[in-house]
Short mmCIF file of N, CA and C in Angstrom, two decimals:
data_model
loop_
_atom_site.label_atom_id
_atom_site.label_comp_id
_atom_site.label_asym_id
_atom_site.label_seq_id
_atom_site.Cartn_x
_atom_site.Cartn_y
_atom_site.Cartn_z
N MET A 1 134.57 200.75 99.85
CA MET A 1 134.50 200.17 100.19
C MET A 1 134.27 200.74 101.54
N GLN A 2 132.83 199.94 101.76
CA GLN A 2 132.18 200.63 103.43
C GLN A 2 132.88 200.08 104.49
N TYR A 3 133.14 201.12 105.44
CA TYR A 3 133.30 200.73 106.73
C TYR A 3 132.62 200.69 107.94
N THR A 4 133.23 200.12 108.78
CA THR A 4 132.53 200.59 110.21
C THR A 4 133.41 201.88 111.17
N ARG A 5 132.88 201.88 112.89
CA ARG A 5 133.84 202.65 112.33
C ARG A 5 135.18 202.31 113.35
N GLU A 6 134.84 200.90 113.49
CA GLU A 6 136.15 200.26 114.30
C GLU A 6 136.97 199.69 113.03
N SER A 7 136.46 199.26 112.18
CA SER A 7 137.62 199.00 110.52
C SER A 7 138.46 200.42 110.61
N ALA A 8 137.45 201.35 110.45
CA ALA A 8 138.32 202.83 110.27
C ALA A 8 139.21 202.84 110.97
N ILE A 9 138.87 202.98 112.34
CA ILE A 9 139.78 203.39 113.04
C ILE A 9 141.29 202.87 113.17
N GLY A 10 141.17 201.17 112.92
CA GLY A 10 142.20 199.90 112.68
C GLY A 10 142.85 200.30 111.78
N ARG A 11 142.27 200.91 110.57
CA ARG A 11 142.62 201.03 109.71
C ARG A 11 144.04 202.24 109.39
N LEU A 12 143.29 203.31 110.18
CA LEU A 12 143.98 204.39 110.09
C LEU A 12 145.33 204.08 111.34
N LEU A 13 145.10 203.85 112.05
CA LEU A 13 146.06 203.49 113.41
C LEU A 13 147.11 202.59 112.95
N LYS A 14 146.87 201.85 112.10
CA LYS A 14 147.98 201.05 110.86
C LYS A 14 148.70 201.88 110.04
N SER A 15 148.27 202.69 109.36
CA SER A 15 148.95 203.62 108.88
C SER A 15 149.63 204.76 109.35
N TYR A 16 149.20 205.01 110.61
CA TYR A 16 149.74 205.85 111.73
C TYR A 16 150.88 205.29 112.15
N GLN A 17 151.07 204.45 112.29
CA GLN A 17 152.16 203.47 113.33
C GLN A 17 152.78 204.09 112.83
N ALA A 18 153.23 203.86 111.68
CA ALA A 18 155.18 204.02 111.17
C ALA A 18 155.69 205.56 111.39
N TYR A 19 154.56 206.43 111.84
CA TYR A 19 155.04 208.31 111.76
C TYR A 19 154.91 208.29 113.23
N TYR A 20 153.93 207.94 113.85
CA TYR A 20 153.18 208.51 115.20
C TYR A 20 153.45 207.66 116.52
N ASN A 21 154.17 208.04 117.23
CA ASN A 21 153.94 207.16 118.73
C ASN A 21 152.60 207.06 119.15
N ILE A 22 151.94 206.22 119.27
CA ILE A 22 150.17 206.05 119.53
C ILE A 22 150.41 205.66 120.76
N THR A 23 149.14 206.14 121.85
CA THR A 23 148.45 205.99 123.14
C THR A 23 147.35 205.67 122.61
N MET A 24 147.32 204.02 123.06
CA MET A 24 145.57 204.05 123.13
C MET A 24 145.25 203.74 124.73
N PHE A 25 143.69 204.23 124.37
CA PHE A 25 143.39 204.69 125.64
C PHE A 25 141.75 203.53 125.81
N GLU A 26 141.24 203.04 127.03
CA GLU A 26 140.57 201.66 127.11
C GLU A 26 138.78 202.89 127.34
N GLU A 27 137.94 201.95 127.61
CA GLU A 27 136.81 202.34 127.88
C GLU A 27 136.40 203.65 128.51
N GLU A 28 137.25 203.74 129.51
CA GLU A 28 137.14 204.93 130.46
C GLU A 28 137.41 206.19 129.67
N GLN A 29 138.29 206.47 128.94
CA GLN A 29 138.67 207.33 128.31
C GLN A 29 137.62 208.25 126.98
N LYS A 30 136.69 206.99 126.79
CA LYS A 30 135.44 207.14 125.80
C LYS A 30 135.24 208.82 125.77
N PRO A 31 134.95 209.42 124.73
CA PRO A 31 135.12 208.80 123.31
C PRO A 31 136.45 208.87 122.65
N LEU A 32 137.40 209.40 123.25
CA LEU A 32 138.68 209.40 122.70
C LEU A 32 139.63 207.82 122.83
N THR A 33 139.72 207.73 121.67
CA THR A 33 140.22 206.44 121.33
C THR A 33 141.85 205.91 121.57
N ALA A 34 142.73 207.29 120.94
CA ALA A 34 144.12 207.01 120.66
C ALA A 34 144.56 208.39 120.57
N ILE A 35 145.82 208.32 121.00
CA ILE A 35 146.58 209.93 120.75
C ILE A 35 147.40 209.91 120.09
N CYS A 36 147.93 210.27 119.04
CA CYS A 36 149.04 209.68 118.43
C CYS A 36 150.24 211.10 118.20
N GLU A 37 151.65 211.03 118.83
CA GLU A 37 152.24 212.03 118.88
C GLU A 37 153.29 211.76 117.88
N PHE A 38 153.59 212.65 116.97
CA PHE A 38 154.91 213.13 115.96
C PHE A 38 155.61 213.96 116.33
N PHE A 39 157.26 213.63 116.70
CA PHE A 39 157.72 214.89 116.73
C PHE A 39 158.90 214.91 115.76
N GLN A 40 159.70 216.15 115.39
CA GLN A 40 160.60 216.04 114.36
C GLN A 40 161.52 217.57 114.77
N HIS A 41 162.67 217.19 115.08
CA HIS A 41 163.72 217.80 115.02
C HIS A 41 164.83 218.02 113.69
N SER A 42 164.81 219.51 113.40
CA SER A 42 165.63 219.65 112.21
C SER A 42 167.01 220.67 112.69
N GLU A 43 168.35 220.79 112.43
CA GLU A 43 169.11 222.02 112.63
C GLU A 43 170.17 221.92 111.91
N ARG A 44 170.75 222.69 111.51
CA ARG A 44 172.05 223.20 110.64
C ARG A 44 172.90 223.97 111.71
N TYR A 45 174.35 223.30 111.53
CA TYR A 45 175.60 223.83 112.62
C TYR A 45 176.55 223.87 111.24
N VAL A 46 177.73 224.66 111.74
CA VAL A 46 178.85 224.33 111.03
C VAL A 46 179.96 224.66 111.76
N LEU A 47 180.27 223.12 111.18
CA LEU A 47 181.64 222.46 111.67
C LEU A 47 181.47 221.52 113.03
N SER A 48 180.78 222.44 113.70
CA SER A 48 180.61 221.95 115.50
C SER A 48 178.94 222.00 115.70
N ARG A 49 178.37 221.01 116.25
CA ARG A 49 177.11 221.58 117.07
C ARG A 49 176.99 222.87 117.75
N LYS A 50 178.25 222.96 118.17
CA LYS A 50 178.31 224.32 119.00
C LYS A 50 178.03 225.66 118.62
N ALA A 51 178.50 225.40 116.98
CA ALA A 51 178.07 226.70 115.83
C ALA A 51 176.74 226.42 114.99
N ASN A 52 175.93 226.53 116.17
CA ASN A 52 174.31 225.92 115.66
C ASN A 52 173.76 227.33 114.75
N LEU A 53 173.59 227.22 113.60
CA LEU A 53 172.92 228.34 112.73
C LEU A 53 171.33 228.09 113.05
N TRP A 54 170.60 227.42 113.18
CA TRP A 54 169.20 226.81 113.64
C TRP A 54 168.65 226.02 114.11
N THR A 55 167.88 225.99 114.98
CA THR A 55 166.96 224.77 114.97
C THR A 55 165.36 224.55 114.93
N ALA A 56 164.55 223.48 114.12
CA ALA A 56 163.26 223.98 113.99
C ALA A 56 163.00 222.65 114.44
N ASN A 57 161.85 222.65 115.88
CA ASN A 57 161.05 221.56 116.25
C ASN A 57 159.60 221.47 115.56
N CYS A 58 159.42 220.72 115.19
CA CYS A 58 158.02 220.72 114.81
C CYS A 58 156.94 219.34 115.39
N GLU A 59 156.04 220.04 115.96
CA GLU A 59 154.85 218.27 116.25
C GLU A 59 153.88 218.64 115.74
N GLU A 60 153.13 217.23 116.10
CA GLU A 60 151.63 217.03 115.59
C GLU A 60 151.05 216.45 116.81
N PHE A 61 149.98 216.52 117.16
CA PHE A 61 149.13 215.70 118.19
C PHE A 61 148.01 215.56 117.82
N LEU A 62 147.48 214.52 117.36
CA LEU A 62 146.67 213.75 116.46
C LEU A 62 145.49 213.26 117.45
N TYR A 63 144.13 213.87 117.40
CA TYR A 63 143.15 213.04 119.03
C TYR A 63 142.55 212.05 117.80
N LEU A 64 142.12 210.94 118.08
CA LEU A 64 141.17 210.03 117.53
C LEU A 64 140.20 209.89 118.18
N TYR A 65 138.63 209.89 117.64
CA TYR A 65 137.60 210.05 118.60
C TYR A 65 136.71 209.19 118.09
N ASP A 66 136.39 208.24 118.53
CA ASP A 66 134.93 207.26 118.01
C ASP A 66 133.96 207.91 118.76
N ILE A 67 132.96 207.90 117.99
CA ILE A 67 131.75 208.79 118.25
C ILE A 67 130.50 208.39 117.35
N GLU A 68 129.39 207.25 117.99
CA GLU A 68 128.32 207.05 117.14
C GLU A 68 127.56 207.91 116.71
N HIS A 69 127.16 209.38 117.43
CA HIS A 69 126.34 210.60 116.50
C HIS A 69 127.46 211.89 117.18
N LEU A 70 127.80 212.55 116.22
CA LEU A 70 128.72 213.65 116.68
C LEU A 70 127.69 214.91 116.80
N THR A 71 127.58 215.56 117.66
CA THR A 71 127.04 216.53 118.05
C THR A 71 127.71 217.65 118.54
N LYS A 72 127.03 219.32 118.05
CA LYS A 72 128.22 220.07 118.35
C LYS A 72 128.53 220.36 119.88
N GLU A 73 127.93 219.82 120.59
CA GLU A 73 128.46 219.87 122.10
C GLU A 73 129.57 219.06 122.10
N THR A 74 129.12 218.14 121.50
CA THR A 74 130.34 216.92 121.63
C THR A 74 131.37 217.50 121.12
N PHE A 75 131.25 217.93 119.82
CA PHE A 75 132.49 218.35 118.92
C PHE A 75 132.92 219.54 119.82
N GLU A 76 132.74 220.47 120.29
CA GLU A 76 132.72 221.41 121.28
C GLU A 76 133.84 221.20 122.37
N LYS A 77 133.32 220.24 123.12
CA LYS A 77 133.54 219.57 124.22
C LYS A 77 135.00 218.66 123.80
N CYS A 78 134.94 218.11 122.89
CA CYS A 78 136.38 217.69 122.42
C CYS A 78 137.55 218.34 121.76
N ARG A 79 136.77 219.50 121.03
CA ARG A 79 137.90 220.43 120.63
C ARG A 79 138.83 221.45 121.53
N ASP A 80 138.13 221.34 122.97
CA ASP A 80 138.55 221.92 123.89
C ASP A 80 139.32 220.91 124.34
N TYR A 81 139.34 219.90 124.52
CA TYR A 81 140.02 219.25 125.15
C TYR A 81 141.48 219.11 124.47
N ALA A 82 141.17 218.99 123.20
CA ALA A 82 142.45 218.54 122.13
C ALA A 82 143.09 219.88 122.24
N TRP A 83 142.79 220.94 122.71
CA TRP A 83 143.53 222.39 122.40
C TRP A 83 143.91 222.34 123.39
N GLU A 84 143.71 222.67 124.52
CA GLU A 84 144.09 222.15 125.91
C GLU A 84 145.19 221.26 126.06
N ASP A 85 145.26 220.26 125.84
CA ASP A 85 145.75 218.86 126.04
C ASP A 85 147.11 219.04 125.71
N ALA A 86 146.80 219.66 124.02
CA ALA A 86 148.38 219.80 123.49
C ALA A 86 148.76 220.68 123.49
N GLY A 87 148.20 221.34 124.36
CA GLY A 87 148.88 223.21 124.64
C GLY A 87 150.02 222.84 125.81
N ASN A 88 149.07 221.51 126.70
CA ASN A 88 150.37 220.93 128.05
C ASN A 88 151.63 220.30 127.46
N ARG A 89 151.19 219.24 126.65
CA ARG A 89 152.52 218.61 125.90
C ARG A 89 153.23 219.56 124.92
N ALA A 90 153.20 220.51 124.55
CA ALA A 90 153.77 221.17 123.45
C ALA A 90 154.96 221.75 124.16
N HIS A 91 156.17 221.42 123.47
CA HIS A 91 157.46 222.06 123.82
C HIS A 91 157.56 223.64 123.61
N ILE A 92 156.97 224.67 123.75
CA ILE A 92 157.55 225.96 122.98
C ILE A 92 158.47 226.64 124.06
N GLY A 93 159.13 227.21 122.92
CA GLY A 93 160.57 228.15 123.38
C GLY A 93 161.50 228.22 122.08
N PRO A 94 162.64 228.30 122.15
CA PRO A 94 163.49 228.62 120.83
C PRO A 94 163.74 227.33 120.92
N GLY A 95 163.61 227.75 119.32
CA GLY A 95 163.45 226.32 118.22
C GLY A 95 162.34 225.98 117.71
N HIS A 96 161.49 225.86 118.92
CA HIS A 96 160.09 225.50 118.29
C HIS A 96 159.66 225.93 116.94
N MET A 97 158.69 225.38 115.96
CA MET A 97 158.77 226.28 114.55
C MET A 97 157.28 225.83 114.84
N TYR A 98 156.10 224.77 115.05
CA TYR A 98 154.95 224.77 114.91
C TYR A 98 154.50 223.32 115.73
N THR A 99 153.26 223.20 116.06
CA THR A 99 152.47 222.40 116.74
C THR A 99 150.96 222.34 115.93
N TYR A 100 150.93 221.19 115.51
CA TYR A 100 149.82 221.02 115.29
C TYR A 100 148.60 219.89 115.49
N VAL A 101 147.41 220.99 116.09
CA VAL A 101 146.41 219.90 116.97
C VAL A 101 145.30 219.46 116.03
N THR A 102 145.33 218.40 116.01
CA THR A 102 144.69 217.63 115.16
C THR A 102 143.46 216.69 115.62
N PRO A 103 142.45 217.25 115.91
CA PRO A 103 140.94 215.66 116.51
C PRO A 103 140.58 214.88 114.77
N VAL A 104 140.47 213.95 115.07
CA VAL A 104 139.94 213.26 114.00
C VAL A 104 138.63 212.48 114.72
N PHE A 105 137.28 212.66 113.94
CA PHE A 105 136.59 212.25 114.51
C PHE A 105 135.79 211.04 113.43
N ILE A 106 135.48 209.69 114.01
CA ILE A 106 135.09 208.59 113.31
C ILE A 106 133.66 208.54 113.83
N CYS A 107 132.80 209.06 112.95
CA CYS A 107 131.38 208.45 113.68
C CYS A 107 130.66 208.08 112.42
N ASP A 108 129.45 207.42 113.10
CA ASP A 108 128.29 206.90 112.31
C ASP A 108 127.57 208.23 111.61
N THR A 109 127.08 209.15 112.14
CA THR A 109 126.27 210.02 111.41
C THR A 109 126.71 211.56 112.27
N CYS A 110 126.64 212.72 111.78
CA CYS A 110 126.65 214.00 112.54
C CYS A 110 125.86 215.12 112.31
N GLN A 111 125.51 215.61 113.18
CA GLN A 111 124.40 216.59 112.81
C GLN A 111 125.23 218.08 111.93
N GLU A 112 124.14 218.47 111.57
CA GLU A 112 124.59 219.68 110.19
C GLU A 112 125.37 220.36 111.38
N ASP A 113 124.79 221.41 112.35
CA ASP A 113 125.31 221.97 113.31
C ASP A 113 126.41 221.81 113.75
N ALA A 114 126.76 220.52 114.25
CA ALA A 114 128.05 220.04 114.46
C ALA A 114 129.48 220.32 112.96
N ARG A 115 128.82 220.02 112.39
CA ARG A 115 129.16 219.67 110.71
C ARG A 115 129.95 221.26 110.12
N ALA A 116 129.03 222.18 110.79
CA ALA A 116 129.09 223.52 110.23
C ALA A 116 130.11 224.14 111.01
N ALA A 117 129.83 223.85 112.46
CA ALA A 117 130.87 224.37 113.74
C ALA A 117 132.63 223.73 113.10
N LEU A 118 132.54 222.84 112.76
CA LEU A 118 133.64 221.92 112.33
C LEU A 118 134.23 222.69 111.36
N LYS A 119 133.50 223.13 110.50
CA LYS A 119 134.18 223.81 109.01
C LYS A 119 134.41 225.11 109.33
N LYS A 120 133.21 225.72 110.39
CA LYS A 120 134.35 227.04 110.67
C LYS A 120 135.47 226.88 111.66
N CYS A 121 135.45 226.28 112.20
CA CYS A 121 136.61 226.34 113.52
C CYS A 121 137.82 226.71 113.01
N ARG A 122 138.43 227.64 113.37
CA ARG A 122 140.07 228.41 113.19
C ARG A 122 140.50 228.96 114.39
N ILE A 123 141.37 227.68 114.54
CA ILE A 123 141.85 228.48 116.04
C ILE A 123 143.26 228.19 115.61
N TYR A 124 144.61 229.44 115.91
CA TYR A 124 145.71 229.84 115.72
C TYR A 124 146.34 230.27 116.81
N LYS A 125 147.79 230.45 117.34
CA LYS A 125 147.87 231.26 118.18
C LYS A 125 149.70 231.06 117.61
N SER A 126 150.19 232.34 118.07
CA SER A 126 151.30 232.44 117.40
C SER A 126 152.21 232.90 119.13
N PHE A 127 153.20 232.46 119.17
CA PHE A 127 154.58 232.77 120.31
C PHE A 127 155.36 233.31 119.97
N ARG A 128 155.36 235.02 120.81
CA ARG A 128 156.49 235.68 120.83
C ARG A 128 156.55 236.13 119.11
N LEU A 129 155.27 236.56 118.61
CA LEU A 129 155.43 237.06 117.14
C LEU A 129 155.98 236.35 116.58
N SER A 130 155.58 234.79 116.67
CA SER A 130 155.96 233.46 115.72
C SER A 130 157.53 233.46 115.63
N LEU A 131 158.28 234.50 116.35
CA LEU A 131 160.02 234.14 116.87
C LEU A 131 159.80 232.54 117.23
N HIS A 132 159.08 231.96 118.36
CA HIS A 132 159.06 230.71 119.13
C HIS A 132 157.97 229.90 118.41
N GLY A 133 157.51 229.96 117.02
CA GLY A 133 156.50 229.27 116.32
C GLY A 133 155.09 229.12 116.75
N TRP A 134 154.31 228.52 116.32
CA TRP A 134 152.75 228.50 116.34
C TRP A 134 152.23 227.55 116.32
N MET A 135 151.12 227.14 117.05
CA MET A 135 149.69 226.22 117.13
C MET A 135 148.54 226.47 115.97
N ASP A 136 148.39 225.80 115.70
CA ASP A 136 147.27 225.70 114.55
C ASP A 136 146.31 224.54 114.58
N PHE A 137 145.20 224.55 114.61
CA PHE A 137 144.04 223.56 115.03
C PHE A 137 143.60 223.07 113.36
N HIS A 138 143.62 221.71 113.49
CA HIS A 138 143.36 220.85 112.00
C HIS A 138 142.38 220.38 112.50
N THR A 139 141.30 219.71 111.65
CA THR A 139 140.22 218.60 112.14
C THR A 139 139.20 218.27 110.66
N ALA A 140 138.86 217.50 111.14
CA ALA A 140 138.51 216.34 110.36
C ALA A 140 137.19 215.42 110.84
N VAL A 141 136.12 215.18 110.09
CA VAL A 141 134.99 214.26 110.46
C VAL A 141 134.71 213.07 109.33
N LEU A 142 134.73 211.60 109.58
CA LEU A 142 134.72 210.94 108.55
C LEU A 142 133.16 210.41 109.21
N GLU A 143 132.11 210.31 108.33
CA GLU A 143 130.97 210.02 108.47
C GLU A 143 130.74 208.10 108.15
N VAL A 144 130.62 207.07 108.58
CA VAL A 144 130.73 206.41 107.75
C VAL A 144 129.43 205.78 107.55
N GLU A 145 128.31 206.15 107.80
CA GLU A 145 127.22 205.53 107.41
C GLU A 145 126.70 206.50 106.03
N HIS A 146 127.28 207.63 105.91
CA HIS A 146 126.81 208.52 104.60
C HIS A 146 127.97 208.28 103.71
N GLU A 147 128.40 206.63 103.32
CA GLU A 147 129.35 206.90 102.24
C GLU A 147 130.53 207.29 102.81
N ASN A 148 131.09 207.01 103.61
CA ASN A 148 132.37 207.55 104.35
C ASN A 148 132.45 209.31 103.49
N ARG A 149 131.66 209.88 103.96
CA ARG A 149 131.88 211.19 103.61
C ARG A 149 132.73 212.06 104.66
N ILE A 150 133.72 212.82 104.22
CA ILE A 150 134.86 213.78 104.77
C ILE A 150 134.46 214.95 104.82
N THR A 151 134.80 215.80 105.81
CA THR A 151 134.41 217.32 105.90
C THR A 151 135.32 217.47 106.91
N SER A 152 136.27 218.48 107.00
CA SER A 152 137.24 219.37 107.47
C SER A 152 137.00 220.87 107.45
N ASN A 153 137.96 221.42 108.50
CA ASN A 153 138.05 222.57 108.17
C ASN A 153 138.87 223.21 107.32
N LYS A 154 139.33 224.74 107.41
CA LYS A 154 140.11 224.70 106.10
C LYS A 154 141.21 224.60 106.15
N SER A 155 141.87 224.55 107.48
CA SER A 155 143.53 224.21 108.16
C SER A 155 143.23 222.75 108.02
N GLY A 156 142.14 222.24 107.98
CA GLY A 156 142.33 220.29 107.92
C GLY A 156 142.64 219.99 106.32
N ARG A 157 142.26 220.52 105.86
CA ARG A 157 142.42 219.55 104.41
C ARG A 157 143.41 219.10 103.87
N CYS A 158 144.94 219.41 104.49
CA CYS A 158 145.31 217.92 104.86
C CYS A 158 145.07 216.72 105.56
N VAL A 159 144.58 216.69 106.30
CA VAL A 159 144.01 215.89 106.81
C VAL A 159 143.00 215.08 106.46
N GLU A 160 142.08 215.61 105.79
CA GLU A 160 141.13 215.40 104.96
C GLU A 160 141.74 214.41 103.11
N GLU A 161 142.88 215.20 102.88
CA GLU A 161 143.46 214.16 101.81
C GLU A 161 144.34 213.01 102.20
N VAL A 162 144.54 212.48 103.81
CA VAL A 162 145.24 211.65 104.35
C VAL A 162 144.20 210.63 104.82
N LEU A 163 142.96 211.30 105.45
CA LEU A 163 141.96 210.04 105.20
C LEU A 163 141.31 209.94 103.92
N LYS A 164 140.96 210.70 103.17
CA LYS A 164 140.72 209.84 101.61
C LYS A 164 142.22 208.94 101.13
N LYS A 165 142.93 209.46 101.01
CA LYS A 165 144.20 208.26 100.58
C LYS A 165 144.15 207.21 101.38
N VAL A 166 144.17 206.74 102.54
CA VAL A 166 144.33 205.69 103.59
C VAL A 166 143.18 205.11 103.60
N LEU A 167 141.90 205.59 103.49
CA LEU A 167 140.41 204.69 103.22
C LEU A 167 139.90 204.72 102.16
N LEU A 168 139.98 205.73 101.44
CA LEU A 168 139.01 205.59 100.04
C LEU A 168 139.56 205.10 99.11
N GLN A 169 141.07 204.39 99.08
CA GLN A 169 141.75 204.19 98.00
C GLN A 169 141.15 202.92 97.88
N ASN A 170 141.24 202.04 96.77
CA ASN A 170 141.16 200.70 96.15
C ASN A 170 142.36 200.45 95.46
N LYS A 171 142.80 199.50 96.71
CA LYS A 171 144.23 199.30 96.84
C LYS A 171 144.72 198.61 95.25
N LYS A 172 143.56 197.68 94.77
CA LYS A 172 144.03 196.76 93.58
C LYS A 172 144.15 197.69 91.72
N LYS A 173 143.12 199.06 91.81
CA LYS A 173 143.35 199.86 90.57
C LYS A 173 144.25 200.94 90.91
N GLY A 174 144.40 201.49 92.43
CA GLY A 174 145.09 202.53 92.84
C GLY A 174 144.23 203.69 92.77
N ARG A 175 142.70 203.37 92.34
CA ARG A 175 142.08 204.81 92.29
C ARG A 175 140.91 204.62 93.76
N ARG A 176 140.57 206.36 93.37
CA ARG A 176 139.57 206.27 95.06
C ARG A 176 137.98 205.31 94.66
N VAL A 177 137.76 205.11 95.28
CA VAL A 177 136.36 204.43 95.31
C VAL A 177 135.52 206.06 96.19
N LEU A 178 134.71 206.27 95.38
CA LEU A 178 133.73 206.93 95.64
C LEU A 178 132.18 206.71 95.95
#
C-alpha cells in the first residue's frame, strides 16, 4: 500500500494511542507533528511498600516529524532538539532504568547524506555508571515516495520493525507488502 505523509502519520498515531500519551502540534511547530510519551513503573516489595526491594522507571519520548524532503541539516537540527527536550522531560534519579529518545521522520524523499547520518547516529548517556539508568537514541525515517523505504540507526531497529508492522503489513492476508 502506498501512503502519503499524512496517511502514514495518521496510521502511526492511531496505533500509538493505546500506549502513548500523545501531544499534537499545530503549524507553528512544524516540522514537529507530535510528541508521544510512554511511562512504565515497576517495583517489588516484601509484605509492605515500605520494604521496597527494587524500582524501575522506564520512559520513551517519540518525536514524530513531517518533512517533505529530509536534508542532513534538518536531521541534525531535529536530532539535537529531540535529545535536549527529552533530557529535560526525563526523570533521572534513583529507580530510573532507561529513557529512549526516538525521533521518527516521515518524508517524501531523503538525501543520501541525511540517510547516512541517520544510520551512523549513535547517542548514549549513562547516569552514575548506569546506577541511575541510561538514555539511548533510536531513530528511523520512512520515505513514502520510495515505496515506503524505512531506514534506521542500529539502536532504532526496533522502531523499524514497528513501522514495518504497522504500515507495511497487509491486513487481509497478514503478509507484508513489499
